Amino acid sequence: MSGRAKLTLFAALATLLTSWSLNALVDSQAWLLQAALLLAVQSAVGAGARRVPLARALTVAAQALVSLLLLAFLYAGKGESHGDGPLAYLVTDFGALFGQGVRDVGEFAIPAPLTDGIKLLLVSGVLLIGLLVDTLAVTLRTAAAAGLPLLALYSVASGLAGGGGASWFSFLLAGCGYLMLLLSEGRDRLAQWGRVFGAAPRRGAADSGLANGAGGQATAPVKFGRRIGAVTLGLALVVPAVLPSLGGGLLGGTQDSDESGGGVGGTISAVNPLVSLQSNLNAQDNRVILKYRTNSPQQAEQYLRILALDEFNGVKWEASGRALVDVPEKLPDPPGLRAPVSRSAVEVTTSVSAADYYTQRYLPMPYPATSVDIGGKWRFEPAGRTLVGDQLGRDKFQNVQGAEYTVRSLLLKPTAQQLQNAPEPDPAVQQEYTKLPDNLPAVVAETARQVTQGSKDDYTRAVKLQDYFAVNGGFRYNTKTASGTGPQAVARFLADKEGFCVHFAFSMAAMSRSLGIPARVAVGFTPGEKQSDGNVNVSMRDAHAWPELYFEGVGWTRFEPTPRSGINIPEYSRAQTPAAQPSAPAPLPSQSAAQPSTGPTATPECPPNLKKIGECGAAAAAPDTGDGGGPSVTTVLGWAALAVAVLGLPLLPLLWRTRLRARRLATGEVLTAWRELGDTAWDAGVLPDEALSPRRAASRIVDLGRLDAESAAAVHRVAGAVERALYAPPGAEVSYPELADDVLLARTGLLESADRLPRLRALLLPRSAARVSWALTARRTAMATAVSAYLTALRSRLLKAGPTGD
């Protein structure tokens, strides 16, 4: 194996070993084999292009083109189909899958499920790094610089994965791959110098470190380089472990996680699970993440609650740090629940199964739960009545992934009168859950007072706030609105009157606290869609946030300010008569249980009071807004242009030669046709020799091209015409009407006698295309010469026209 071939092999191996660090990002390693195979093909294309040889730019272009085509054919059709034909199959679906992979990355926690989109991102990323490494190390012969893309790949993987127990192994693989690449390049460069250390070894030379290896090859520099590499790797692995200040560096990583708390599963600290809620609401695939079966008589009230955000610190709503305890066999009584509401409560049982790709650390369950039967290591947070996955190891926690569990919970049925007559809340609850940041804009409290003006109790104020957002305030539901942070976000939302559930829940909770009503924000899922088999499916777009307000005797009570179709307004909050002015929400994507992916809106004839309780009948279908309805015309045209450019790139040499051949033969000039015949033979593997006479050149083409009698006769006829054109007396006319036909006949014979691969190369990568490079070089040289001559003449004239004395 040649030195360059070894360098190509070690460049691909270094990329593959570094790619191992990406395994920590997904829950399956099945993608790595496919990446290895495609990387091998890409490297083989580069080796073949360099052996031809092709120009460096053409080598890289050929590798990139082959990689793109392989990815397109492997992954096209796995995305969302928006059309028919090869363009939709190879381009539209491929682009849709790439976009889906980007969305999956934002939606799933690490380790993420190996969806087709994420798999495409991983494989294409490895191929891109592999192309950069191969270009730098082999094509440009700078192996040291190839460490930069390898370092970028490892750094991204290590940073996202947060280190972990296997991080040292990933670093070891990446380091070994890079060192092998450097050693391979060093040996190749050393071999180009010949036997520099090839003299016969002196006695004792072995001890001096300059002895030759077997066969006279120099091995001392290679051994010395290996020793340096081993020592370097050892230091990189050992030093971070010895120095505590470096323990969380390159190998261990640092996971600035707010979830770990103090000690193993000791607390639940400030974690905001709303990071992916908006992306879940906008998810196009809307995959099912939970399935459950319940005996609840009111399945529409079966919200699956994850946790409560009870602290508004001036920047965002989040869960305050609280102590965790072991999960008791029977959970404590819900805070604030008293008779007679507790006596009318019904205990229901819900059996839940989570999808394998749902990696939430908090357990979704109905509120208030009384007992939970689930395997694994879980902890209980009493104030929010939340189950949290315990710590299983360094940077690893118990999660809901693939879990099956049973929850017993209470179905509370408070009446409007019971809520209206609720006594003053406990002072500790009142103090903790009415805190607001000092920098909260005054418009929040002012709006709350204006909306609830004239109300005599907290319940009436709460219902008026709910109606303000959901019915008569003119607010619109839109999941595309930026969520925003900080107290100013509430003021902007009140002014713009457009947002999704996070805006409505946060704003109502903040306004309730400004009125002295204890409030917090709950995060979880709406009830989902009931199936014919009795199961209920909860999908990604059922993700939801809602405010919970505290009433003594009832406890934490759900309200629904979000004007979203399909949201179930609680029975106890329907007592108040809504205002006369209905809101006019724009057509919106439905998150309802019945129609999770459509966008209905209430009909204009629907009265506000009926619209509020969801009794307006079937909603009209939303007009197509362009979201998920297929790509736009501009997108299709752009992808089509890209496809034409990519697929047409390999055909450019063929098109150029066809055009040049037609122009040459159309002139009817013998010498021009002779040049075309010479280039055709050159494309077929017969190198030109300008020193030969036309007759000898023709015999050489016939012999090396293995032409049959008919094609050979055509070549000799063209050569005879060239001799007559060169040596005929002045004024003699040379007529040759069959000139073009003979050249084409000779070309056919040359192609038919060639093997398959040389024939394909003659068509797609003709050697005579080098004339283009020669012509450009000559033109550049002539232009440079002309510019230099002009500057020289100009300088001479300036010197002659210099200043003269008086």
XYZ file of N, CA and C in Angstrom, residues 585-678:
282
model
N -60.373 35.243 18.208
C -59.073 34.616 17.960
C -58.921 34.205 16.514
N -57.729 34.337 16.021
C -57.448 33.928 14.647
C -57.473 32.424 14.548
N -57.638 31.875 13.324
C -57.589 30.417 13.174
C -56.262 29.901 13.679
N -56.313 28.897 14.536
C -55.120 28.439 15.236
C -54.994 26.947 15.142
N -53.762 26.415 15.231
C -53.604 24.966 15.251
C -54.199 24.392 16.512
N -55.098 23.472 16.368
C -55.784 22.915 17.525
C -54.892 21.988 18.300
N -54.964 22.075 19.621
C -54.249 21.156 20.484
C -55.244 20.248 21.196
N -56.429 20.143 20.697
C -57.481 19.446 21.409
C -57.288 17.962 21.376
N -58.081 17.279 22.229
C -58.020 15.830 22.242
C -58.605 15.263 20.979
N -59.644 15.890 20.428
C -60.322 15.297 19.289
C -59.577 15.548 18.004
N -58.998 16.748 17.827
C -58.341 17.093 16.585
C -57.005 17.729 16.893
N -55.969 16.947 17.125
C -54.704 17.513 17.579
C -53.941 18.262 16.530
N -54.252 18.109 15.249
C -53.405 18.728 14.233
C -54.151 19.679 13.331
N -55.399 19.992 13.599
C -56.116 20.953 12.784
C -56.138 22.289 13.471
N -56.773 23.263 12.853
C -56.794 24.590 13.430
C -58.153 25.220 13.423
N -59.151 24.699 14.139
C -60.502 25.255 14.106
C -60.617 26.530 14.906
N -61.626 27.274 14.616
C -61.961 28.443 15.411
C -63.463 28.525 15.537
N -63.920 29.231 16.535
C -65.353 29.310 16.760
C -66.038 30.059 15.630
N -67.265 29.671 15.309
C -68.023 30.342 14.266
C -68.451 31.712 14.751
N -68.611 32.670 13.829
C -68.969 34.015 14.266
C -70.326 34.076 14.958
N -71.243 33.144 14.627
C -72.572 33.189 15.214
C -72.606 32.634 16.631
N -71.526 32.034 17.100
C -71.530 31.394 18.409
C -71.523 32.441 19.523
N -72.517 32.433 20.438
C -72.533 33.403 21.545
C -71.356 33.168 22.479
N -70.917 34.215 23.177
C -69.758 34.069 24.064
C -69.960 33.040 25.152
N -71.169 32.984 25.737
C -71.365 32.046 26.840
C -71.311 30.604 26.382
N -71.802 30.318 25.140
C -71.721 28.948 24.627
C -70.301 28.634 24.157
N -69.647 29.640 23.575
C -68.273 29.393 23.127
C -67.373 29.069 24.301
N -67.633 29.693 25.412
C -66.790 29.493 26.596
C -66.843 28.069 27.101
N -68.016 27.446 27.042
C -68.147 26.077 27.568
C -68.017 25.039 26.474
N -67.637 25.453 25.249
C -67.356 24.506 24.188
C -68.572 23.826 23.618
N -69.714 24.550 23.489
C -70.929 23.935 22.985
C -71.389 24.608 21.694
N -70.437 24.963 20.859
C -70.787 25.648 19.617
C -70.789 24.707 18.428
N -70.683 23.434 18.651
C -70.695 22.482 17.546
C -69.346 22.381 16.899
N -69.341 21.760 15.733
C -68.079 21.510 15.028
C -67.496 22.813 14.544
N -66.222 22.957 14.737
C -65.541 24.177 14.314
C -65.155 24.082 12.864
N -65.073 25.227 12.256
C -64.674 25.253 10.858
C -63.194 24.995 10.740
N -62.852 24.406 9.638
C -61.432 24.107 9.427
C -60.676 25.383 9.185
N -59.488 25.419 9.719
C -58.666 26.624 9.580
C -58.144 26.734 8.176
N -58.010 27.944 7.664
C -57.401 28.106 6.350
C -55.949 27.722 6.389
N -55.445 27.366 5.245
C -54.046 26.934 5.153
C -53.145 28.134 5.312
N -52.353 28.126 6.358
C -51.434 29.234 6.629
C -50.038 28.969 6.120
N -49.861 27.833 5.508
C -48.533 27.514 5.007
C -47.712 26.693 5.942
N -48.195 26.456 7.179
C -47.441 25.666 8.144
C -47.799 24.213 7.971
N -46.881 23.429 7.472
C -47.111 22.000 7.304
C -47.929 21.672 6.083
N -48.297 22.643 5.248
C -49.088 22.360 4.062
C -48.239 22.139 2.854
N -47.003 21.802 2.995
C -46.128 21.588 1.864
C -45.215 22.788 1.673
N -44.128 22.616 0.958
C -43.182 23.707 0.768
C -43.740 24.763 -0.172
N -43.254 25.976 -0.025
C -43.678 27.055 -0.898
C -43.056 26.887 -2.275
N -43.592 27.676 -3.223
C -43.073 27.606 -4.595
C -41.605 28.007 -4.625
N -41.267 29.026 -3.835
C -39.864 29.455 -3.792
C -38.953 28.351 -3.279
N -39.421 27.628 -2.248
C -38.619 26.534 -1.706
C -38.426 25.438 -2.736
N -39.508 25.072 -3.425
C -39.410 24.015 -4.439
C -38.469 24.423 -5.554
N -38.600 25.678 -6.022
C -37.715 26.143 -7.093
C -36.264 26.172 -6.640
N -36.061 26.579 -5.371
C -34.687 26.592 -4.863
C -34.082 25.208 -4.794
N -34.870 24.263 -4.252
C -34.376 22.886 -4.195
C -34.184 22.306 -5.599
N -35.083 22.680 -6.524
C -34.946 22.185 -7.896
C -33.660 22.705 -8.537
N -33.384 24.000 -8.321
C -32.144 24.560 -8.861
C -30.923 23.878 -8.256
N -30.990 23.614 -6.947
C -29.872 22.928 -6.301
C -29.705 21.516 -6.846
N -30.833 20.825 -7.063
C -30.761 19.465 -7.590
C -30.169 19.453 -8.990
N -30.597 20.411 -9.816
C -30.051 20.487 -11.175
C -28.557 20.768 -11.132
N -28.153 21.676 -10.211
C -26.726 21.994 -10.114
C -25.919 20.797 -9.644
N -26.442 20.080 -8.618
C -25.699 18.943 -8.074
C -25.643 17.794 -9.066
N -26.807 17.469 -9.649
C -26.842 16.348 -10.578
C -26.161 16.681 -11.901
N -26.128 17.975 -12.264
C -25.506 18.341 -13.535
C -24.014 18.538 -13.459
N -23.468 18.646 -12.246
C -22.028 18.867 -12.108
C -21.196 17.763 -12.756
N -21.516 16.475 -12.557
C -20.701 15.445 -13.212
C -20.820 15.448 -14.728
N -21.875 16.081 -15.249
C -22.079 16.063 -16.700
C -21.412 17.240 -17.409
N -20.840 18.169 -16.632
C -20.234 19.338 -17.268
C -19.101 18.976 -18.236
N -18.137 18.098 -17.857
C -17.100 17.737 -18.838
C -17.677 17.092 -20.097
N -18.689 16.216 -19.920
C -19.310 15.569 -21.076
C -19.969 16.602 -21.979
N -20.707 17.547 -21.387
C -21.371 18.579 -22.185
C -20.359 19.475 -22.887
N -19.251 19.784 -22.162
C -18.219 20.627 -22.775
C -17.589 19.942 -23.978
N -17.260 18.662 -23.855
C -16.624 17.945 -24.974
C -17.586 17.792 -26.152
N -18.858 17.529 -25.854
C -19.833 17.396 -26.934
C -19.961 18.703 -27.700
N -20.031 19.812 -26.967
C -20.140 21.111 -27.620
C -18.894 21.439 -28.419
N -17.712 21.183 -27.853
C -16.459 21.464 -28.556
C -16.320 20.609 -29.808
N -16.705 19.330 -29.713
C -16.606 18.421 -30.867
C -17.506 18.906 -31.994
N -18.725 19.322 -31.648
C -19.643 19.796 -32.692
C -19.109 21.054 -33.360
N -18.519 21.957 -32.599
C -17.996 23.194 -33.175
C -16.799 22.911 -34.071
N -15.926 21.994 -33.657
C -14.748 21.683 -34.465
C -15.122 21.035 -35.790
N -16.006 20.052 -35.720
C -16.358 19.337 -36.939
C -17.226 20.181 -37.859
N -17.924 21.171 -37.324
C -18.771 22.018 -38.161
C -17.959 22.956 -39.039
N -16.709 23.227 -38.667
C -15.881 24.129 -39.475
C -15.464 23.499 -40.800
N -15.340 22.171 -40.843
C -14.899 21.490 -42.053
C -13.413 21.607 -42.310
N -12.659 22.181 -41.378
C -11.218 22.336 -41.547
C -10.514 21.059 -41.121
N -9.568 20.610 -41.935
C -8.895 19.341 -41.712
C -8.049 19.374 -40.443
N -7.291 20.445 -40.251
C -6.421 20.507 -39.083
C -7.239 20.571 -37.783
N -8.372 21.254 -37.799
C -9.233 21.302 -36.617
C -9.812 19.922 -36.322
N -10.229 19.205 -37.381
C -10.748 17.850 -37.196
C -9.648 16.909 -36.695
N -8.412 17.113 -37.180
C -7.291 16.290 -36.710
C -7.033 16.505 -35.208
N -7.153 17.755 -34.768
C -7.000 18.014 -33.333
C -8.113 17.317 -32.539
N -9.332 17.330 -33.093
C -10.425 16.645 -32.404
C -10.164 15.138 -32.337
N -9.637 14.572 -33.380
C -9.317 13.145 -33.365
C -8.232 12.843 -32.336
N -7.229 13.730 -32.249
C -6.191 13.524 -31.242
C -6.735 13.607 -29.815
